[in-house]
PDB file of C-alpha atoms in Angstrom:
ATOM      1  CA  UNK A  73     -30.145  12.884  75.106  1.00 81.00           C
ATOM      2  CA  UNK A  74     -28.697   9.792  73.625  1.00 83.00           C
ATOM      3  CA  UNK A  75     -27.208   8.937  76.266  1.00 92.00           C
ATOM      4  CA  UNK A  76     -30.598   8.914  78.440  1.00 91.00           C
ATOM      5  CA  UNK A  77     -32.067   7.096  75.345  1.00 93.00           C
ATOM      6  CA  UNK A  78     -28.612   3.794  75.720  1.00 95.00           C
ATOM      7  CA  UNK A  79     -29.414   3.986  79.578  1.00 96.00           C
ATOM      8  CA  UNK A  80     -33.017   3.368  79.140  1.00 96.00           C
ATOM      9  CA  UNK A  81     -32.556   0.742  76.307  1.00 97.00           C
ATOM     10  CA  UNK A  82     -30.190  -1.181  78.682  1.00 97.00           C
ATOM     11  CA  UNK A  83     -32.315  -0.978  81.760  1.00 97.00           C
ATOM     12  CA  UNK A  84     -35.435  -2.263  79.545  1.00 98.00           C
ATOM     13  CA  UNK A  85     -33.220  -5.068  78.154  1.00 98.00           C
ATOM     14  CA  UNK A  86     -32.112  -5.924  81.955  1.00 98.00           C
ATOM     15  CA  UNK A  87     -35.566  -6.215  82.562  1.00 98.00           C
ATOM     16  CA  UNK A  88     -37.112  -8.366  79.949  1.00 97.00           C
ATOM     17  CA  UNK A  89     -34.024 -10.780  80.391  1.00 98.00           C
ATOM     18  CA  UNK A  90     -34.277 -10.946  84.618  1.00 97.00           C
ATOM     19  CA  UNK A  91     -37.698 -11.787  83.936  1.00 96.00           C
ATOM     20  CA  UNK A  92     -37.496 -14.383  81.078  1.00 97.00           C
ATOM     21  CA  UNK A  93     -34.460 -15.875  83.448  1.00 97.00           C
ATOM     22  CA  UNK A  94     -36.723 -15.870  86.075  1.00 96.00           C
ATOM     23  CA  UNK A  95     -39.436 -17.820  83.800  1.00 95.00           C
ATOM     24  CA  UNK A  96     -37.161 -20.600  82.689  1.00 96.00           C
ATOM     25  CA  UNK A  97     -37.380 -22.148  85.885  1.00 96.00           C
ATOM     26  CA  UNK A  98     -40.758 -21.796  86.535  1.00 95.00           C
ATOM     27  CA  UNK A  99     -42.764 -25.308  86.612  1.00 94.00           C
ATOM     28  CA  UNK A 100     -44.799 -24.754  83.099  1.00 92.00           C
ATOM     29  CA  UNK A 101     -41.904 -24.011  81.399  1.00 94.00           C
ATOM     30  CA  UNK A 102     -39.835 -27.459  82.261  1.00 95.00           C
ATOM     31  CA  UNK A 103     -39.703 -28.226  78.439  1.00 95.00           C
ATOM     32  CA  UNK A 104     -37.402 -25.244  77.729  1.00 96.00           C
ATOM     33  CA  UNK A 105     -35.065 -26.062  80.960  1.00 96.00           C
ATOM     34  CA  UNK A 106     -34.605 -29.538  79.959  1.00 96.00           C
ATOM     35  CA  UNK A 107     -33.731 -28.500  76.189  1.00 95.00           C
ATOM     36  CA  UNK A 108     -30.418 -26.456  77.752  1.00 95.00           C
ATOM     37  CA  UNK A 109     -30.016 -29.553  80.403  1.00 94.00           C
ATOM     38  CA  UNK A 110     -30.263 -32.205  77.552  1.00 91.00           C
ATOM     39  CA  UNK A 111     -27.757 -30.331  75.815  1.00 89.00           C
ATOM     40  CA  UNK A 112     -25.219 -31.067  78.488  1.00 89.00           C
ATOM     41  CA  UNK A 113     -25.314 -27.355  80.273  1.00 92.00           C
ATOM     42  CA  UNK A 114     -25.399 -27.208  84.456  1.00 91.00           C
ATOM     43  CA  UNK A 115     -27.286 -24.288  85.707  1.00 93.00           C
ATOM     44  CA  UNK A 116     -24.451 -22.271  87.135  1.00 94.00           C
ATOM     45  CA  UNK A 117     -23.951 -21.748  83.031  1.00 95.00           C
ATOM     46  CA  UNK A 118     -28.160 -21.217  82.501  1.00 97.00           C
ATOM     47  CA  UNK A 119     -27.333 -18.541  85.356  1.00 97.00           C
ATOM     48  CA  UNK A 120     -24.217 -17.167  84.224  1.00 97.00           C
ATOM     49  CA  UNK A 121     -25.271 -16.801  80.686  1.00 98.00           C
ATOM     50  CA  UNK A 122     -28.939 -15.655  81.834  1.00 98.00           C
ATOM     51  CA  UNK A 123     -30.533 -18.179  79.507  1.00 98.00           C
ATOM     52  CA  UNK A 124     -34.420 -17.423  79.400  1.00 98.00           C
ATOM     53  CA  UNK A 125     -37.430 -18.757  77.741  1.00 97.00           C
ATOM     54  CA  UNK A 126     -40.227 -16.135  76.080  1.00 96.00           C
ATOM     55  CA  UNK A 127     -43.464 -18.427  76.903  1.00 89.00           C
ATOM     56  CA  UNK A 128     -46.634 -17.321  74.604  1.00 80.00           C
ATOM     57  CA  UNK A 129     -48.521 -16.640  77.558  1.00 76.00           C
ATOM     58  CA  UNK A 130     -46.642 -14.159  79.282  1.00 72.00           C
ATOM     59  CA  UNK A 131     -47.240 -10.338  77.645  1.00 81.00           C
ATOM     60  CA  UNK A 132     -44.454  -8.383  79.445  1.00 94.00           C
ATOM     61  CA  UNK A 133     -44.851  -5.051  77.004  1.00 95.00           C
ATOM     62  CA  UNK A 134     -47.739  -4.192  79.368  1.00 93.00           C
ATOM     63  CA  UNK A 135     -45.598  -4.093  82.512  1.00 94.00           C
ATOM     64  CA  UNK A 136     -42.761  -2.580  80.817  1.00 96.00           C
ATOM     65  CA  UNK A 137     -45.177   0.030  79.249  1.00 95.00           C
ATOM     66  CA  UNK A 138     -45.874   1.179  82.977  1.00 96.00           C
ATOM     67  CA  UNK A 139     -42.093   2.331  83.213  1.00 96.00           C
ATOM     68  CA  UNK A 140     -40.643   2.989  79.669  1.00 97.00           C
ATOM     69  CA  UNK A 141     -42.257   4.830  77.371  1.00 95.00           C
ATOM     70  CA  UNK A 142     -43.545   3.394  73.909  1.00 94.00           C
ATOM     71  CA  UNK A 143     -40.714   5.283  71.546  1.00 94.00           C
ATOM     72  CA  UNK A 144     -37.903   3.648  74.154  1.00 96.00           C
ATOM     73  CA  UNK A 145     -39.831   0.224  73.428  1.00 96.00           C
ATOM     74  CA  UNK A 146     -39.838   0.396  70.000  1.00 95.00           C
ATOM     75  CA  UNK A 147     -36.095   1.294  70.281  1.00 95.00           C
ATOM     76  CA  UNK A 148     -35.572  -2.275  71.367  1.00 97.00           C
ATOM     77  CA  UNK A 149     -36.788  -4.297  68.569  1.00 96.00           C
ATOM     78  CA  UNK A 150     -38.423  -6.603  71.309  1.00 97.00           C
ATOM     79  CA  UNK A 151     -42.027  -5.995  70.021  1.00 96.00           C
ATOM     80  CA  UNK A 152     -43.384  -5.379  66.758  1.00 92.00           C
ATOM     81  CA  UNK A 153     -47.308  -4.264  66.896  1.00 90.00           C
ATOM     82  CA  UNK A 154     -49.911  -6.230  65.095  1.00 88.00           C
ATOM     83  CA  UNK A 155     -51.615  -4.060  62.783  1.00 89.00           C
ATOM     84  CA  UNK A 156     -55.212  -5.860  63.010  1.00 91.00           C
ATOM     85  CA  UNK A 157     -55.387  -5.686  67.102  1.00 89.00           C
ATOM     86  CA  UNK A 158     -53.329  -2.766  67.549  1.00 87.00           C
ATOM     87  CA  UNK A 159     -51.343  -5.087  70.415  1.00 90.00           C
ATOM     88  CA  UNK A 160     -47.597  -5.090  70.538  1.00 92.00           C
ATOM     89  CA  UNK A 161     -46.204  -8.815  69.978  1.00 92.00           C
ATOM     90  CA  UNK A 162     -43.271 -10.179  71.429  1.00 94.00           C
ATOM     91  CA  UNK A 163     -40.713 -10.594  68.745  1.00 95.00           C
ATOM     92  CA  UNK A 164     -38.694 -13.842  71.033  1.00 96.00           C
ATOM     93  CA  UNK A 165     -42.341 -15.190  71.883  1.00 93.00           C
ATOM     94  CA  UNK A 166     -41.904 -19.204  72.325  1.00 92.00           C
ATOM     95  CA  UNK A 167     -38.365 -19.006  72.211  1.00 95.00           C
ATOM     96  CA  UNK A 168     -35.481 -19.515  74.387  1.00 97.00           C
ATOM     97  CA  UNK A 169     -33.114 -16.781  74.354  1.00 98.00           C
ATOM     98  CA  UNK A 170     -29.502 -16.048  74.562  1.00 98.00           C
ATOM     99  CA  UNK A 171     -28.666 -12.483  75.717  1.00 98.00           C
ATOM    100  CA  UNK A 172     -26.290 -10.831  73.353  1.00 97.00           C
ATOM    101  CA  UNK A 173     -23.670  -8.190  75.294  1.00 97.00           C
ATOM    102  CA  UNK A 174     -21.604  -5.494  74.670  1.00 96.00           C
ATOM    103  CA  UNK A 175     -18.357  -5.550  75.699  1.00 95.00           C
ATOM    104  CA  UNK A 176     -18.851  -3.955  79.159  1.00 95.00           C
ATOM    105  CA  UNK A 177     -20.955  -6.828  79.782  1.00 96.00           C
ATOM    106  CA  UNK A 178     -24.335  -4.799  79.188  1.00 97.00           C
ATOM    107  CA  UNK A 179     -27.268  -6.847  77.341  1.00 97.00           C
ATOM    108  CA  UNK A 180     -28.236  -4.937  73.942  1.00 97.00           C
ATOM    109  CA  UNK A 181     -29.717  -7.856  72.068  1.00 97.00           C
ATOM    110  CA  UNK A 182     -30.775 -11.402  72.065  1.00 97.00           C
ATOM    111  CA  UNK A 183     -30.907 -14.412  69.689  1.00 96.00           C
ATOM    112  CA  UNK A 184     -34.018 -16.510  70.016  1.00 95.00           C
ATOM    113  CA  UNK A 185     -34.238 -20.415  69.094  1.00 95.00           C
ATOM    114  CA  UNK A 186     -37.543 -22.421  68.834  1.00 93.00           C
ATOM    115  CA  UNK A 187     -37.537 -25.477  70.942  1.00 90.00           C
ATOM    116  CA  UNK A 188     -39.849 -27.688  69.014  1.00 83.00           C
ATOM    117  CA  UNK A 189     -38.754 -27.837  65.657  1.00 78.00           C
ATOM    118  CA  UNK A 190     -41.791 -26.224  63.313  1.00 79.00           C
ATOM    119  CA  UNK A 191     -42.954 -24.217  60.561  1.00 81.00           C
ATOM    120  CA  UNK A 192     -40.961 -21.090  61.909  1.00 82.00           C
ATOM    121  CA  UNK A 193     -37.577 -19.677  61.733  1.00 87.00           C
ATOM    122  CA  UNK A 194     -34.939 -22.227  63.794  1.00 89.00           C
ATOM    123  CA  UNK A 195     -32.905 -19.207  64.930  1.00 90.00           C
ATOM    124  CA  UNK A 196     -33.538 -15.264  64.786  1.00 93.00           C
ATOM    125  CA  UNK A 197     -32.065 -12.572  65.820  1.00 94.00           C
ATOM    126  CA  UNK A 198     -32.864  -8.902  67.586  1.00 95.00           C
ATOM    127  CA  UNK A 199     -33.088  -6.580  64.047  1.00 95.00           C
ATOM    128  CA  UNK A 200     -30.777  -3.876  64.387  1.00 94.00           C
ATOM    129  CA  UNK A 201     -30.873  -0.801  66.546  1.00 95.00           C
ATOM    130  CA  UNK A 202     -29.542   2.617  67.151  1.00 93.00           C
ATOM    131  CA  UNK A 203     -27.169   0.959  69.846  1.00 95.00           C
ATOM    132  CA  UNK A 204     -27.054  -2.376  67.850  1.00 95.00           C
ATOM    133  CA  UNK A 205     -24.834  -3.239  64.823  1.00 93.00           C
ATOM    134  CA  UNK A 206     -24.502  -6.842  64.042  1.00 90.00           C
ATOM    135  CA  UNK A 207     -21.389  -6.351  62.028  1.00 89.00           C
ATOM    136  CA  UNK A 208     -19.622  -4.899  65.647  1.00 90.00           C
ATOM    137  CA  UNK A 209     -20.813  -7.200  68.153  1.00 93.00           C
ATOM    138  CA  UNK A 210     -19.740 -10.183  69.349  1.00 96.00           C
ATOM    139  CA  UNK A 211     -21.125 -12.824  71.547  1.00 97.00           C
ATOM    140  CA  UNK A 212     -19.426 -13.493  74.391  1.00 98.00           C
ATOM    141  CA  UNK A 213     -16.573 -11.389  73.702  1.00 98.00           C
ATOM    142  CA  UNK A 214     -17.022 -10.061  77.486  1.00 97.00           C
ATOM    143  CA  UNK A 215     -16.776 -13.044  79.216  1.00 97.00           C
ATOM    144  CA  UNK A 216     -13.670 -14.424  76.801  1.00 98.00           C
ATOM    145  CA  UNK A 217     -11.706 -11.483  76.817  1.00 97.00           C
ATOM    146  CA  UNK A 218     -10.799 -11.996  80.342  1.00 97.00           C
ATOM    147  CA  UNK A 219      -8.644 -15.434  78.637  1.00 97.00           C
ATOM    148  CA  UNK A 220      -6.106 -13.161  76.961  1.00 96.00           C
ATOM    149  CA  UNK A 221      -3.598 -13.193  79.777  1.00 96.00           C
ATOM    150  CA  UNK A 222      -3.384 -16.792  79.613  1.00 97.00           C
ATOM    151  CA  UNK A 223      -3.844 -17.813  75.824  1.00 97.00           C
ATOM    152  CA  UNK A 224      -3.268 -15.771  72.283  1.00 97.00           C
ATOM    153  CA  UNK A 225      -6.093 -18.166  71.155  1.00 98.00           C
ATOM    154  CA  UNK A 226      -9.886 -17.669  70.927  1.00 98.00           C
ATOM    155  CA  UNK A 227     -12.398 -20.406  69.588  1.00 97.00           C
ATOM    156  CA  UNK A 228     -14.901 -18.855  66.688  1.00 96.00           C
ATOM    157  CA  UNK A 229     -17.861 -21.183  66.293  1.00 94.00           C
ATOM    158  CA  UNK A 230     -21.074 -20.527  64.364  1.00 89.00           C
ATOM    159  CA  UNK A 231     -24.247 -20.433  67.442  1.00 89.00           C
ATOM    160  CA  UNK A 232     -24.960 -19.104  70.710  1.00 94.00           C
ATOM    161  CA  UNK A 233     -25.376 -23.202  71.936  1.00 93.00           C
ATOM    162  CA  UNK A 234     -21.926 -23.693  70.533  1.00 93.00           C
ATOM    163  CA  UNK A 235     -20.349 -20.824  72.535  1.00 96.00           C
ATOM    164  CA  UNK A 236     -22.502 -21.946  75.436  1.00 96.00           C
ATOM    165  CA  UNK A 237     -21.704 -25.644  75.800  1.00 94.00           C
ATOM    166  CA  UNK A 238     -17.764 -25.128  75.115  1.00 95.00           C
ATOM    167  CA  UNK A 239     -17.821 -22.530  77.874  1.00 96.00           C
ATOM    168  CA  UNK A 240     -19.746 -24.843  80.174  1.00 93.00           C
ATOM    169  CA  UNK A 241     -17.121 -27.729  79.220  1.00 94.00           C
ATOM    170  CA  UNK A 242     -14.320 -25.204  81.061  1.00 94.00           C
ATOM    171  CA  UNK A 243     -13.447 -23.681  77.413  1.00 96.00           C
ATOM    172  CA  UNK A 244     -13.811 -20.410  78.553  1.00 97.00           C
ATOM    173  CA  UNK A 245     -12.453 -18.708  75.548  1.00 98.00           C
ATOM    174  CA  UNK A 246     -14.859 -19.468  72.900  1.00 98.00           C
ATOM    175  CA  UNK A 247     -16.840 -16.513  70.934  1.00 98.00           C
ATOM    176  CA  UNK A 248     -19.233 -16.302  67.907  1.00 96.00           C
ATOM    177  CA  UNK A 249     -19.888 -13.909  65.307  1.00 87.00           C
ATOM    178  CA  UNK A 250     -24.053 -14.535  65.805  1.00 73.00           C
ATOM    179  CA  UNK A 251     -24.951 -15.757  62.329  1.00 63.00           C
ATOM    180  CA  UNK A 252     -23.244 -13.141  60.074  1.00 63.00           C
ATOM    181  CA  UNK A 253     -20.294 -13.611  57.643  1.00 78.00           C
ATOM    182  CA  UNK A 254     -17.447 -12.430  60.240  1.00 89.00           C
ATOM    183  CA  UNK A 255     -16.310  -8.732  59.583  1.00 88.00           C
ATOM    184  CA  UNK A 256     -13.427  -7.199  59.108  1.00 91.00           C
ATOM    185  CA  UNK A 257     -14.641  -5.071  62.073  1.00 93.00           C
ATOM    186  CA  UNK A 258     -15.156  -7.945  64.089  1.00 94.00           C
ATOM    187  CA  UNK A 259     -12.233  -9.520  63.374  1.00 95.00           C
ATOM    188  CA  UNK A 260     -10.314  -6.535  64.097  1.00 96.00           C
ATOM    189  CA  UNK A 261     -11.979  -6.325  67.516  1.00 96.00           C
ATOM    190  CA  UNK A 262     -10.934 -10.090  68.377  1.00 97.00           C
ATOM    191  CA  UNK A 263      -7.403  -9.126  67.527  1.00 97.00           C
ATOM    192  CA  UNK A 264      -7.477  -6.287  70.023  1.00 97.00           C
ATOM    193  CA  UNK A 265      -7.589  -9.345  72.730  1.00 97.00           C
ATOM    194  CA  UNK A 266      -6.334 -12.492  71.140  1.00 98.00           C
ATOM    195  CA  UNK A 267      -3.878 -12.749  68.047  1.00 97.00           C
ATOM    196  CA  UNK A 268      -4.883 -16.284  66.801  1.00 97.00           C
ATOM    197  CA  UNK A 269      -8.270 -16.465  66.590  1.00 98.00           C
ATOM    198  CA  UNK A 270      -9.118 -20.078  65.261  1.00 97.00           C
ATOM    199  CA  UNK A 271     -12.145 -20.378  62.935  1.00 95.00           C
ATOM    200  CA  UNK A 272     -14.335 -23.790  64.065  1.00 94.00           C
ATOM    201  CA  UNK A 273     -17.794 -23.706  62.398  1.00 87.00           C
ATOM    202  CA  UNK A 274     -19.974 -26.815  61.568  1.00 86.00           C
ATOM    203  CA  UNK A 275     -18.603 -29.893  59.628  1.00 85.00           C
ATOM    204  CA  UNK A 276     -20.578 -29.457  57.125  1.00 85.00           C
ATOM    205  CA  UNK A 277     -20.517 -28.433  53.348  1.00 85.00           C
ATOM    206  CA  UNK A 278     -21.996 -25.238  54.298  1.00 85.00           C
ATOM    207  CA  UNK A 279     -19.915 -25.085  57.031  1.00 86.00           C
ATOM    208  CA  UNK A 280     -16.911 -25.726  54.973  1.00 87.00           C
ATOM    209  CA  UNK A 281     -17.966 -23.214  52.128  1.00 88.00           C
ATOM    210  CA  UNK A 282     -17.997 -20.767  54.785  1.00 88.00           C
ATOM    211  CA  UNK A 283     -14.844 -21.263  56.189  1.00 91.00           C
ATOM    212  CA  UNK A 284     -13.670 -20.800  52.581  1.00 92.00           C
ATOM    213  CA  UNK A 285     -15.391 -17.708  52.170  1.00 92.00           C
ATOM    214  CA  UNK A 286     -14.127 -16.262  55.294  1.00 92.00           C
ATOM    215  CA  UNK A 287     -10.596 -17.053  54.675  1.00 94.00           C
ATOM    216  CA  UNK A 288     -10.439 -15.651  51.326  1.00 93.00           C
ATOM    217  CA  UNK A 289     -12.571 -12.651  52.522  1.00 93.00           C
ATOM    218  CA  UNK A 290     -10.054 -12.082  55.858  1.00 94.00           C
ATOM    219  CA  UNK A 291      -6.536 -12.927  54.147  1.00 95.00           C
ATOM    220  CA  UNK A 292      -5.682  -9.521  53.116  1.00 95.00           C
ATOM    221  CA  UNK A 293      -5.952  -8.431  56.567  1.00 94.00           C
ATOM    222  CA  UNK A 294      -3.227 -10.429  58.566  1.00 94.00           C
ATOM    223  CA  UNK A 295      -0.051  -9.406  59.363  1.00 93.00           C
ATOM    224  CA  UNK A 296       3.424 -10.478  61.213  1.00 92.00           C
ATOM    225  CA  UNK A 297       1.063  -9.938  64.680  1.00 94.00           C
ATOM    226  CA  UNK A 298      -2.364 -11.114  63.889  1.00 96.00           C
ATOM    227  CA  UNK A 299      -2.917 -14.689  62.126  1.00 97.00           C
ATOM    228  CA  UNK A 300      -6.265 -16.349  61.724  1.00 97.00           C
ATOM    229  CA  UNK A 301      -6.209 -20.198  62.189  1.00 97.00           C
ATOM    230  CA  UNK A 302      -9.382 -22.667  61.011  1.00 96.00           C
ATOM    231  CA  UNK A 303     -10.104 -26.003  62.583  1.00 95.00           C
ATOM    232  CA  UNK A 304     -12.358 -27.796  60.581  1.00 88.00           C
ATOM    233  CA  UNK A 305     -15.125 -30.542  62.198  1.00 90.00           C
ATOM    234  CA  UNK A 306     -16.123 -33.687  61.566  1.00 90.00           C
ATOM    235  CA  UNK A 307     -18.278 -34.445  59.084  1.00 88.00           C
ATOM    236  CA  UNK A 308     -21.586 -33.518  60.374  1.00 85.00           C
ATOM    237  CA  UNK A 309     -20.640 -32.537  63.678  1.00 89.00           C
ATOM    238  CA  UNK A 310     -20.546 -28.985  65.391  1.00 88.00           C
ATOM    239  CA  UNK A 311     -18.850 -27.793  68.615  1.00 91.00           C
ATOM    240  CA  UNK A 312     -21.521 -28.401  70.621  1.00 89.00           C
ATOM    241  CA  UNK A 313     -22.530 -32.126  69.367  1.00 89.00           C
ATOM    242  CA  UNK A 314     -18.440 -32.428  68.976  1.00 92.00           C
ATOM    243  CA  UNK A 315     -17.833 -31.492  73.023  1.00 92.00           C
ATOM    244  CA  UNK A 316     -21.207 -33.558  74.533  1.00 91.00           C
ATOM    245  CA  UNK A 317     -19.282 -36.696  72.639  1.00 93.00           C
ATOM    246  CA  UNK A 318     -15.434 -36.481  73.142  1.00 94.00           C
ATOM    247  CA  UNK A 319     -15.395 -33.636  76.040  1.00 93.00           C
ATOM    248  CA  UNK A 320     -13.377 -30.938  76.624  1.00 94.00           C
ATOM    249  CA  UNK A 321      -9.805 -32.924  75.968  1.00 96.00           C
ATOM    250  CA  UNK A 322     -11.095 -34.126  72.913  1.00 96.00           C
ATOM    251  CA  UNK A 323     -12.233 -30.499  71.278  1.00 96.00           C
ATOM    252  CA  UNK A 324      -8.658 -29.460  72.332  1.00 96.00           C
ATOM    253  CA  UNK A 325      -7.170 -32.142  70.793  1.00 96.00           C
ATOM    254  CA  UNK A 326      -8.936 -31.832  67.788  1.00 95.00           C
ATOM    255  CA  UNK A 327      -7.717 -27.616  67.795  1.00 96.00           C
ATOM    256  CA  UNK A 328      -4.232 -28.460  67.986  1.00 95.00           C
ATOM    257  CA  UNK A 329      -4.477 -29.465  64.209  1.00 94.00           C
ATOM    258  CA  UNK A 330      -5.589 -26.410  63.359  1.00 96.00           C
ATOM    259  CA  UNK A 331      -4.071 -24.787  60.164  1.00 96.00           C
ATOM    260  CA  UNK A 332      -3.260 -21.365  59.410  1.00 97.00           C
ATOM    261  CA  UNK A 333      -5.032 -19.159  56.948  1.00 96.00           C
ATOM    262  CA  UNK A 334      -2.422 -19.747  53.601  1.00 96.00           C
ATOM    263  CA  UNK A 335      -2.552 -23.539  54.472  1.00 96.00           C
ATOM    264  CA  UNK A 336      -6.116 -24.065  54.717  1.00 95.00           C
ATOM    265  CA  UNK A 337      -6.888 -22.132  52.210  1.00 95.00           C
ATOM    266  CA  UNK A 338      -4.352 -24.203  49.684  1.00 95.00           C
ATOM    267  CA  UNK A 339      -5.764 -27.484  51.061  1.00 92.00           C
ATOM    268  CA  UNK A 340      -9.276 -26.633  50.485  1.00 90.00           C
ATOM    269  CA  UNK A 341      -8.403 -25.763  46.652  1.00 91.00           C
ATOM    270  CA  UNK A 342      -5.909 -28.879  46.256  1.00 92.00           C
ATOM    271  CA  UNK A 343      -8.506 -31.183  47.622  1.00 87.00           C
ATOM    272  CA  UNK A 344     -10.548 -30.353  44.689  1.00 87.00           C
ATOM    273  CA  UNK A 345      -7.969 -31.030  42.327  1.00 91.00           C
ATOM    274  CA  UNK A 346      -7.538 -34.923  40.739  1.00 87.00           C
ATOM    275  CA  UNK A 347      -4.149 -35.021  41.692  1.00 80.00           C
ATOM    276  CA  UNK A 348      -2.895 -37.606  39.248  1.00 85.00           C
TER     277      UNK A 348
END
């Protein structure tokens, strides 16, 4: 029975995201196309990632609701029903979104990012499910794990744009951990396919505080085999803004000073130090 129950929660996520694919290109949406073109990405990327954009106007419960039955809906988290009306409300609605796969390559979630920046939530996320565990999933991990014959290295960056715009730059191994504080379940599962993972989130302070945390979180876990390495940003700068200025030979560059775990961590706490 639950396996019935995964094959109709992929084939309802394969729908809603060939559909909202399909809807990105569509004339009234142009604003959400140009957001991903803006940011540098070609649409063999927008394809190969199946980008897609959740306009307000479009309820697609009601055609999904002629094939799937409303408990294998709810199993989604795609909807969430509005108590007053009684309607079911899409959860990405005004969004674009970023499907989020399992390692075989099936769609099981999505992240969601406004376009115009307003009162609501920049980024969210689908809420866990039955077949979805933030804490085990990885983005991208399906398309990056065919890298590991040629490099022990993958890139960790913070966003879905991130992962998408160093991918489109020819980067191909690049992979985030969607918005949580990386596992040691997901870092396990990155060392079943690359041995160096390099942590590269935002130049930021927060950024940089959650490097720290990471690295003091993840140290008991490496071994003569598996090493974590961090590369730090610029000031201000992520991956994505980081590639669209200096390219793909510059965000290389930048990786080969990456440090490993014992050194960054003793450079973070020595740089706080007055030395004199």
């Amino acid at each position: 029975k639950k396996d019935l129950r995964f094959q109709n929660y992929k084939n309802i996520f394969k729908d809603y995201s060939d559909f909202f694919h399909q809807q990105l290109f569509k004339d009234n949406n142009k604003e959400a196309l140009d957001y991903f073109l803006k940011r540098g990405l070609k649409r063999n990327t927008i394809e190969e990632f199946q980008l897609g954009y959740v306009s307000w106007k479009n309820n697609f419960y009601d055609e999904l609701s002629k094939k799937y039955s409303e408990e294998d809906l709810n199993l989604t988290g795609l909807y969430y029903k509005n108590d007053k009306t009684g309607k079911y409300i899409d959860r990405f609605n005004s969004r674009i979104i970023f499907p989020v796969n399992n390692i075989t390559g099936d769609t099981i979630a999505f992240g969601g990012r406004i376009i115009r920046d307003g009162k609501l939530a920049k980024y969210i996320n689908s809420p866990e499910t039955e077949f979805y565990k933030k804490g085990n999933m990885i983005f991208n991990l399906d398309k990056a794990k065919d890298c590991r014959a040629d490099t022990d290295e993958v890139i960790i960056v913070e966003g879905y744009m991130d992962v998408v715009s160093v991918y489109s730059s020819g980067i191909k191994n690049v992979i985030s951990n969607s918005g949580t504080a990386l596992t040691e379940r997901q870092i396990d599962i990155i060392w079943k396919f690359f041995s160096d993972p390099i942590i590269c989130l935002d130049g930021d302070q927060s950024g940089r505080n959650a490097s720290l945390r990471i690295a003091e979180k993840l140290l008991p876990f490496i071994n003569e085999n598996n090493k974590i390495y961090f590369s730090i940003m610029p000031e201000g700068k992520d991956p994505d803004d980081y590639i669209r200025e200096n390219g793909k030979k510059g965000l290389l560059n930048l990786l080969k000073g990456k440090e490993i775990i014992q050194s960054f961590i003793w450079n973070f706490q020595l740089s706080k130090i007055d030395q004199n």
